[in-house]
Amino acid sequence: FPSHDILGSFYGFGQEIVLEDKAVRKPIDVKSDDTLQLTIKNRSDKQEFVLSLPRWERVALQINNETWKVSGISQPLEQRDMVYYQPSFRLSVAASSTAKLKLVFDSQLQFMAPSTNILEVKPLELFYQNDQQRLLAQGLFLGVIIVMALYNLLIFWAVKDISFLWFVVSLVGIGAYF
């Protein structure tokens, strides 16, 4: 992937994304086997960016006709361009320069193709800062689940009511699920 004649229909000729010091979000209208071509202009002093996409099964990226980078939720983590829960690519675009991107979208299962597609490009530091906030929120949620389970386990030992044990089991199940 991508192998067959540059896949599907082309979309996005002449579209451009102007990079600045903040996140840039752009809605895109693509389906499986579509190829999106974009021009990126870097007007910031930063050179490292991250391009994030919704949860596509497979996405391939080519920058300035160089080698293809692959990502997507069906790819094993070690084969993705960035180890992240969403398809993401690391972009290196020199300050005050332009790069041509070619994105190829693929989803063998139609229900895996997202209904809304928003392409997001943000500076690398901002990407890591937002990811740390996401992980902090997830950690707080899991911490509350663990504290509730331990508290109810103590109540079960004190009163020997089986309903508290079942509540602990359900809390552990919810925590394991998330």
JSON list of N, CA and C in Angstrom, two decimals, residues 129-178:
[
{"chain": "A", "resi": 129, "resn": "GLN", "atom": "N", "xyz": [1.95, 18.54, 23.88]},
{"chain": "A", "resi": 129, "resn": "GLN", "atom": "CA", "xyz": [1.27, 19.18, 25.00]},
{"chain": "A", "resi": 129, "resn": "GLN", "atom": "C", "xyz": [-0.19, 18.72, 25.06]},
{"chain": "A", "resi": 130, "resn": "ASN", "atom": "N", "xyz": [-0.88, 18.70, 23.93]},
{"chain": "A", "resi": 130, "resn": "ASN", "atom": "CA", "xyz": [-2.27, 18.24, 23.89]},
{"chain": "A", "resi": 130, "resn": "ASN", "atom": "C", "xyz": [-2.37, 16.76, 24.24]},
{"chain": "A", "resi": 131, "resn": "ASP", "atom": "N", "xyz": [-1.40, 15.97, 23.81]},
{"chain": "A", "resi": 131, "resn": "ASP", "atom": "CA", "xyz": [-1.42, 14.55, 24.11]},
{"chain": "A", "resi": 131, "resn": "ASP", "atom": "C", "xyz": [-1.21, 14.31, 25.60]},
{"chain": "A", "resi": 132, "resn": "GLN", "atom": "N", "xyz": [-0.37, 15.10, 26.23]},
{"chain": "A", "resi": 132, "resn": "GLN", "atom": "CA", "xyz": [-0.16, 14.97, 27.68]},
{"chain": "A", "resi": 132, "resn": "GLN", "atom": "C", "xyz": [-1.43, 15.30, 28.44]},
{"chain": "A", "resi": 133, "resn": "GLN", "atom": "N", "xyz": [-2.19, 16.29, 27.97]},
{"chain": "A", "resi": 133, "resn": "GLN", "atom": "CA", "xyz": [-3.46, 16.62, 28.61]},
{"chain": "A", "resi": 133, "resn": "GLN", "atom": "C", "xyz": [-4.46, 15.48, 28.46]},
{"chain": "A", "resi": 134, "resn": "ARG", "atom": "N", "xyz": [-4.49, 14.85, 27.28]},
{"chain": "A", "resi": 134, "resn": "ARG", "atom": "CA", "xyz": [-5.38, 13.71, 27.05]},
{"chain": "A", "resi": 134, "resn": "ARG", "atom": "C", "xyz": [-5.02, 12.55, 27.97]},
{"chain": "A", "resi": 135, "resn": "LEU", "atom": "N", "xyz": [-3.71, 12.27, 28.09]},
{"chain": "A", "resi": 135, "resn": "LEU", "atom": "CA", "xyz": [-3.28, 11.17, 28.95]},
{"chain": "A", "resi": 135, "resn": "LEU", "atom": "C", "xyz": [-3.54, 11.47, 30.43]},
{"chain": "A", "resi": 136, "resn": "LEU", "atom": "N", "xyz": [-3.41, 12.72, 30.83]},
{"chain": "A", "resi": 136, "resn": "LEU", "atom": "CA", "xyz": [-3.71, 13.11, 32.21]},
{"chain": "A", "resi": 136, "resn": "LEU", "atom": "C", "xyz": [-5.18, 12.87, 32.53]},
{"chain": "A", "resi": 137, "resn": "ALA", "atom": "N", "xyz": [-6.06, 13.27, 31.62]},
{"chain": "A", "resi": 137, "resn": "ALA", "atom": "CA", "xyz": [-7.49, 13.06, 31.82]},
{"chain": "A", "resi": 137, "resn": "ALA", "atom": "C", "xyz": [-7.82, 11.57, 31.90]},
{"chain": "A", "resi": 138, "resn": "GLN", "atom": "N", "xyz": [-7.20, 10.76, 31.04]},
{"chain": "A", "resi": 138, "resn": "GLN", "atom": "CA", "xyz": [-7.43, 9.32, 31.09]},
{"chain": "A", "resi": 138, "resn": "GLN", "atom": "C", "xyz": [-6.91, 8.73, 32.40]},
{"chain": "A", "resi": 139, "resn": "GLY", "atom": "N", "xyz": [-5.76, 9.20, 32.86]},
{"chain": "A", "resi": 139, "resn": "GLY", "atom": "CA", "xyz": [-5.20, 8.72, 34.12]},
{"chain": "A", "resi": 139, "resn": "GLY", "atom": "C", "xyz": [-6.08, 9.08, 35.31]},
{"chain": "A", "resi": 140, "resn": "LEU", "atom": "N", "xyz": [-6.63, 10.29, 35.31]},
{"chain": "A", "resi": 140, "resn": "LEU", "atom": "CA", "xyz": [-7.53, 10.69, 36.39]},
{"chain": "A", "resi": 140, "resn": "LEU", "atom": "C", "xyz": [-8.79, 9.82, 36.40]},
{"chain": "A", "resi": 141, "resn": "PHE", "atom": "N", "xyz": [-9.33, 9.55, 35.23]},
{"chain": "A", "resi": 141, "resn": "PHE", "atom": "CA", "xyz": [-10.51, 8.70, 35.13]},
{"chain": "A", "resi": 141, "resn": "PHE", "atom": "C", "xyz": [-10.22, 7.31, 35.67]},
{"chain": "A", "resi": 142, "resn": "LEU", "atom": "N", "xyz": [-9.11, 6.72, 35.23]},
{"chain": "A", "resi": 142, "resn": "LEU", "atom": "CA", "xyz": [-8.75, 5.39, 35.69]},
{"chain": "A", "resi": 142, "resn": "LEU", "atom": "C", "xyz": [-8.46, 5.38, 37.20]},
{"chain": "A", "resi": 143, "resn": "GLY", "atom": "N", "xyz": [-7.83, 6.45, 37.70]},
{"chain": "A", "resi": 143, "resn": "GLY", "atom": "CA", "xyz": [-7.57, 6.56, 39.13]},
{"chain": "A", "resi": 143, "resn": "GLY", "atom": "C", "xyz": [-8.85, 6.59, 39.94]},
{"chain": "A", "resi": 144, "resn": "VAL", "atom": "N", "xyz": [-9.86, 7.31, 39.48]},
{"chain": "A", "resi": 144, "resn": "VAL", "atom": "CA", "xyz": [-11.15, 7.36, 40.18]},
{"chain": "A", "resi": 144, "resn": "VAL", "atom": "C", "xyz": [-11.79, 5.98, 40.19]},
{"chain": "A", "resi": 145, "resn": "ILE", "atom": "N", "xyz": [-11.73, 5.26, 39.06]},
{"chain": "A", "resi": 145, "resn": "ILE", "atom": "CA", "xyz": [-12.29, 3.91, 39.00]},
{"chain": "A", "resi": 145, "resn": "ILE", "atom": "C", "xyz": [-11.59, 2.99, 40.00]},
{"chain": "A", "resi": 146, "resn": "ILE", "atom": "N", "xyz": [-10.25, 3.06, 40.08]},
{"chain": "A", "resi": 146, "resn": "ILE", "atom": "CA", "xyz": [-9.50, 2.20, 41.01]},
{"chain": "A", "resi": 146, "resn": "ILE", "atom": "C", "xyz": [-9.84, 2.53, 42.46]},
{"chain": "A", "resi": 147, "resn": "VAL", "atom": "N", "xyz": [-9.92, 3.82, 42.79]},
{"chain": "A", "resi": 147, "resn": "VAL", "atom": "CA", "xyz": [-10.25, 4.23, 44.16]},
{"chain": "A", "resi": 147, "resn": "VAL", "atom": "C", "xyz": [-11.65, 3.76, 44.54]},
{"chain": "A", "resi": 148, "resn": "MET", "atom": "N", "xyz": [-12.60, 3.90, 43.60]},
{"chain": "A", "resi": 148, "resn": "MET", "atom": "CA", "xyz": [-13.97, 3.43, 43.88]},
{"chain": "A", "resi": 148, "resn": "MET", "atom": "C", "xyz": [-14.00, 1.92, 44.10]},
{"chain": "A", "resi": 149, "resn": "ALA", "atom": "N", "xyz": [-13.23, 1.18, 43.29]},
{"chain": "A", "resi": 149, "resn": "ALA", "atom": "CA", "xyz": [-13.20, -0.28, 43.43]},
{"chain": "A", "resi": 149, "resn": "ALA", "atom": "C", "xyz": [-12.61, -0.67, 44.78]},
{"chain": "A", "resi": 150, "resn": "LEU", "atom": "N", "xyz": [-11.50, -0.05, 45.18]},
{"chain": "A", "resi": 150, "resn": "LEU", "atom": "CA", "xyz": [-10.88, -0.38, 46.47]},
{"chain": "A", "resi": 150, "resn": "LEU", "atom": "C", "xyz": [-11.78, -0.02, 47.64]},
{"chain": "A", "resi": 151, "resn": "TYR", "atom": "N", "xyz": [-12.44, 1.14, 47.56]},
{"chain": "A", "resi": 151, "resn": "TYR", "atom": "CA", "xyz": [-13.34, 1.57, 48.62]},
{"chain": "A", "resi": 151, "resn": "TYR", "atom": "C", "xyz": [-14.49, 0.56, 48.80]},
{"chain": "A", "resi": 152, "resn": "ASN", "atom": "N", "xyz": [-15.08, 0.16, 47.68]},
{"chain": "A", "resi": 152, "resn": "ASN", "atom": "CA", "xyz": [-16.19, -0.78, 47.76]},
{"chain": "A", "resi": 152, "resn": "ASN", "atom": "C", "xyz": [-15.73, -2.18, 48.16]},
{"chain": "A", "resi": 153, "resn": "LEU", "atom": "N", "xyz": [-14.48, -2.53, 47.85]},
{"chain": "A", "resi": 153, "resn": "LEU", "atom": "CA", "xyz": [-13.93, -3.80, 48.30]},
{"chain": "A", "resi": 153, "resn": "LEU", "atom": "C", "xyz": [-13.79, -3.79, 49.83]},
{"chain": "A", "resi": 154, "resn": "LEU", "atom": "N", "xyz": [-13.34, -2.67, 50.38]},
{"chain": "A", "resi": 154, "resn": "LEU", "atom": "CA", "xyz": [-13.26, -2.54, 51.84]},
{"chain": "A", "resi": 154, "resn": "LEU", "atom": "C", "xyz": [-14.64, -2.63, 52.49]},
{"chain": "A", "resi": 155, "resn": "ILE", "atom": "N", "xyz": [-15.62, -2.00, 51.87]},
{"chain": "A", "resi": 155, "resn": "ILE", "atom": "CA", "xyz": [-16.99, -2.09, 52.41]},
{"chain": "A", "resi": 155, "resn": "ILE", "atom": "C", "xyz": [-17.48, -3.54, 52.36]},
{"chain": "A", "resi": 156, "resn": "PHE", "atom": "N", "xyz": [-17.16, -4.24, 51.27]},
{"chain": "A", "resi": 156, "resn": "PHE", "atom": "CA", "xyz": [-17.56, -5.65, 51.17]},
{"chain": "A", "resi": 156, "resn": "PHE", "atom": "C", "xyz": [-16.95, -6.47, 52.31]},
{"chain": "A", "resi": 157, "resn": "TRP", "atom": "N", "xyz": [-15.65, -6.26, 52.59]},
{"chain": "A", "resi": 157, "resn": "TRP", "atom": "CA", "xyz": [-15.02, -7.01, 53.68]},
{"chain": "A", "resi": 157, "resn": "TRP", "atom": "C", "xyz": [-15.64, -6.67, 55.04]},
{"chain": "A", "resi": 158, "resn": "ALA", "atom": "N", "xyz": [-16.10, -5.43, 55.18]},
{"chain": "A", "resi": 158, "resn": "ALA", "atom": "CA", "xyz": [-16.67, -5.02, 56.47]},
{"chain": "A", "resi": 158, "resn": "ALA", "atom": "C", "xyz": [-18.08, -5.55, 56.67]},
{"chain": "A", "resi": 159, "resn": "VAL", "atom": "N", "xyz": [-18.92, -5.48, 55.64]},
{"chain": "A", "resi": 159, "resn": "VAL", "atom": "CA", "xyz": [-20.33, -5.85, 55.83]},
{"chain": "A", "resi": 159, "resn": "VAL", "atom": "C", "xyz": [-20.70, -7.20, 55.22]},
{"chain": "A", "resi": 160, "resn": "LYS", "atom": "N", "xyz": [-19.82, -7.79, 54.44]},
{"chain": "A", "resi": 160, "resn": "LYS", "atom": "CA", "xyz": [-20.03, -9.10, 53.81]},
{"chain": "A", "resi": 160, "resn": "LYS", "atom": "C", "xyz": [-21.30, -9.16, 52.95]},
{"chain": "A", "resi": 161, "resn": "ASP", "atom": "N", "xyz": [-21.66, -8.03, 52.33]},
{"chain": "A", "resi": 161, "resn": "ASP", "atom": "CA", "xyz": [-22.81, -8.00, 51.41]},
{"chain": "A", "resi": 161, "resn": "ASP", "atom": "C", "xyz": [-22.29, -8.23, 49.99]},
{"chain": "A", "resi": 162, "resn": "ILE", "atom": "N", "xyz": [-22.80, -9.26, 49.33]},
{"chain": "A", "resi": 162, "resn": "ILE", "atom": "CA", "xyz": [-22.29, -9.68, 48.02]},
{"chain": "A", "resi": 162, "resn": "ILE", "atom": "C", "xyz": [-22.50, -8.60, 46.94]},
{"chain": "A", "resi": 163, "resn": "SER", "atom": "N", "xyz": [-23.48, -7.72, 47.13]},
{"chain": "A", "resi": 163, "resn": "SER", "atom": "CA", "xyz": [-23.72, -6.69, 46.12]},
{"chain": "A", "resi": 163, "resn": "SER", "atom": "C", "xyz": [-22.52, -5.74, 45.99]},
{"chain": "A", "resi": 164, "resn": "PHE", "atom": "N", "xyz": [-21.80, -5.52, 47.08]},
{"chain": "A", "resi": 164, "resn": "PHE", "atom": "CA", "xyz": [-20.59, -4.68, 47.00]},
{"chain": "A", "resi": 164, "resn": "PHE", "atom": "C", "xyz": [-19.50, -5.37, 46.17]},
{"chain": "A", "resi": 165, "resn": "LEU", "atom": "N", "xyz": [-19.39, -6.68, 46.31]},
{"chain": "A", "resi": 165, "resn": "LEU", "atom": "CA", "xyz": [-18.41, -7.42, 45.51]},
{"chain": "A", "resi": 165, "resn": "LEU", "atom": "C", "xyz": [-18.77, -7.35, 44.03]},
{"chain": "A", "resi": 166, "resn": "TRP", "atom": "N", "xyz": [-20.05, -7.49, 43.70]},
{"chain": "A", "resi": 166, "resn": "TRP", "atom": "CA", "xyz": [-20.46, -7.39, 42.29]},
{"chain": "A", "resi": 166, "resn": "TRP", "atom": "C", "xyz": [-20.19, -5.98, 41.75]},
{"chain": "A", "resi": 167, "resn": "PHE", "atom": "N", "xyz": [-20.36, -4.97, 42.58]},
{"chain": "A", "resi": 167, "resn": "PHE", "atom": "CA", "xyz": [-20.07, -3.60, 42.15]},
{"chain": "A", "resi": 167, "resn": "PHE", "atom": "C", "xyz": [-18.57, -3.43, 41.89]},
{"chain": "A", "resi": 168, "resn": "VAL", "atom": "N", "xyz": [-17.74, -4.04, 42.72]},
{"chain": "A", "resi": 168, "resn": "VAL", "atom": "CA", "xyz": [-16.29, -4.00, 42.51]},
{"chain": "A", "resi": 168, "resn": "VAL", "atom": "C", "xyz": [-15.94, -4.68, 41.19]},
{"chain": "A", "resi": 169, "resn": "VAL", "atom": "N", "xyz": [-16.55, -5.82, 40.93]},
{"chain": "A", "resi": 169, "resn": "VAL", "atom": "CA", "xyz": [-16.29, -6.54, 39.68]},
{"chain": "A", "resi": 169, "resn": "VAL", "atom": "C", "xyz": [-16.69, -5.69, 38.48]},
{"chain": "A", "resi": 170, "resn": "SER", "atom": "N", "xyz": [-17.85, -5.01, 38.57]},
{"chain": "A", "resi": 170, "resn": "SER", "atom": "CA", "xyz": [-18.28, -4.17, 37.45]},
{"chain": "A", "resi": 170, "resn": "SER", "atom": "C", "xyz": [-17.34, -2.97, 37.27]},
{"chain": "A", "resi": 171, "resn": "LEU", "atom": "N", "xyz": [-16.87, -2.39, 38.37]},
{"chain": "A", "resi": 171, "resn": "LEU", "atom": "CA", "xyz": [-15.93, -1.27, 38.27]},
{"chain": "A", "resi": 171, "resn": "LEU", "atom": "C", "xyz": [-14.61, -1.70, 37.62]},
{"chain": "A", "resi": 172, "resn": "VAL", "atom": "N", "xyz": [-14.10, -2.86, 38.02]},
{"chain": "A", "resi": 172, "resn": "VAL", "atom": "CA", "xyz": [-12.87, -3.38, 37.42]},
{"chain": "A", "resi": 172, "resn": "VAL", "atom": "C", "xyz": [-13.10, -3.65, 35.94]},
{"chain": "A", "resi": 173, "resn": "GLY", "atom": "N", "xyz": [-14.25, -4.17, 35.58]},
{"chain": "A", "resi": 173, "resn": "GLY", "atom": "CA", "xyz": [-14.57, -4.41, 34.17]},
{"chain": "A", "resi": 173, "resn": "GLY", "atom": "C", "xyz": [-14.62, -3.11, 33.38]},
{"chain": "A", "resi": 174, "resn": "ILE", "atom": "N", "xyz": [-15.24, -2.08, 33.94]},
{"chain": "A", "resi": 174, "resn": "ILE", "atom": "CA", "xyz": [-15.29, -0.78, 33.26]},
{"chain": "A", "resi": 174, "resn": "ILE", "atom": "C", "xyz": [-13.89, -0.22, 33.09]},
{"chain": "A", "resi": 175, "resn": "GLY", "atom": "N", "xyz": [-13.09, -0.29, 34.15]},
{"chain": "A", "resi": 175, "resn": "GLY", "atom": "CA", "xyz": [-11.71, 0.20, 34.06]},
{"chain": "A", "resi": 175, "resn": "GLY", "atom": "C", "xyz": [-10.89, -0.54, 33.03]},
{"chain": "A", "resi": 176, "resn": "ALA", "atom": "N", "xyz": [-11.05, -1.87, 32.98]},
{"chain": "A", "resi": 176, "resn": "ALA", "atom": "CA", "xyz": [-10.32, -2.67, 31.99]},
{"chain": "A", "resi": 176, "resn": "ALA", "atom": "C", "xyz": [-10.79, -2.36, 30.57]},
{"chain": "A", "resi": 177, "resn": "TYR", "atom": "N", "xyz": [-12.08, -2.12, 30.41]},
{"chain": "A", "resi": 177, "resn": "TYR", "atom": "CA", "xyz": [-12.62, -1.78, 29.09]},
{"chain": "A", "resi": 177, "resn": "TYR", "atom": "C", "xyz": [-12.03, -0.48, 28.57]},
{"chain": "A", "resi": 178, "resn": "PHE", "atom": "N", "xyz": [-12.02, 0.54, 29.41]},
{"chain": "A", "resi": 178, "resn": "PHE", "atom": "CA", "xyz": [-11.51, 1.83, 28.97]},
{"chain": "A", "resi": 178, "resn": "PHE", "atom": "C", "xyz": [-10.00, 1.87, 28.97]}
]
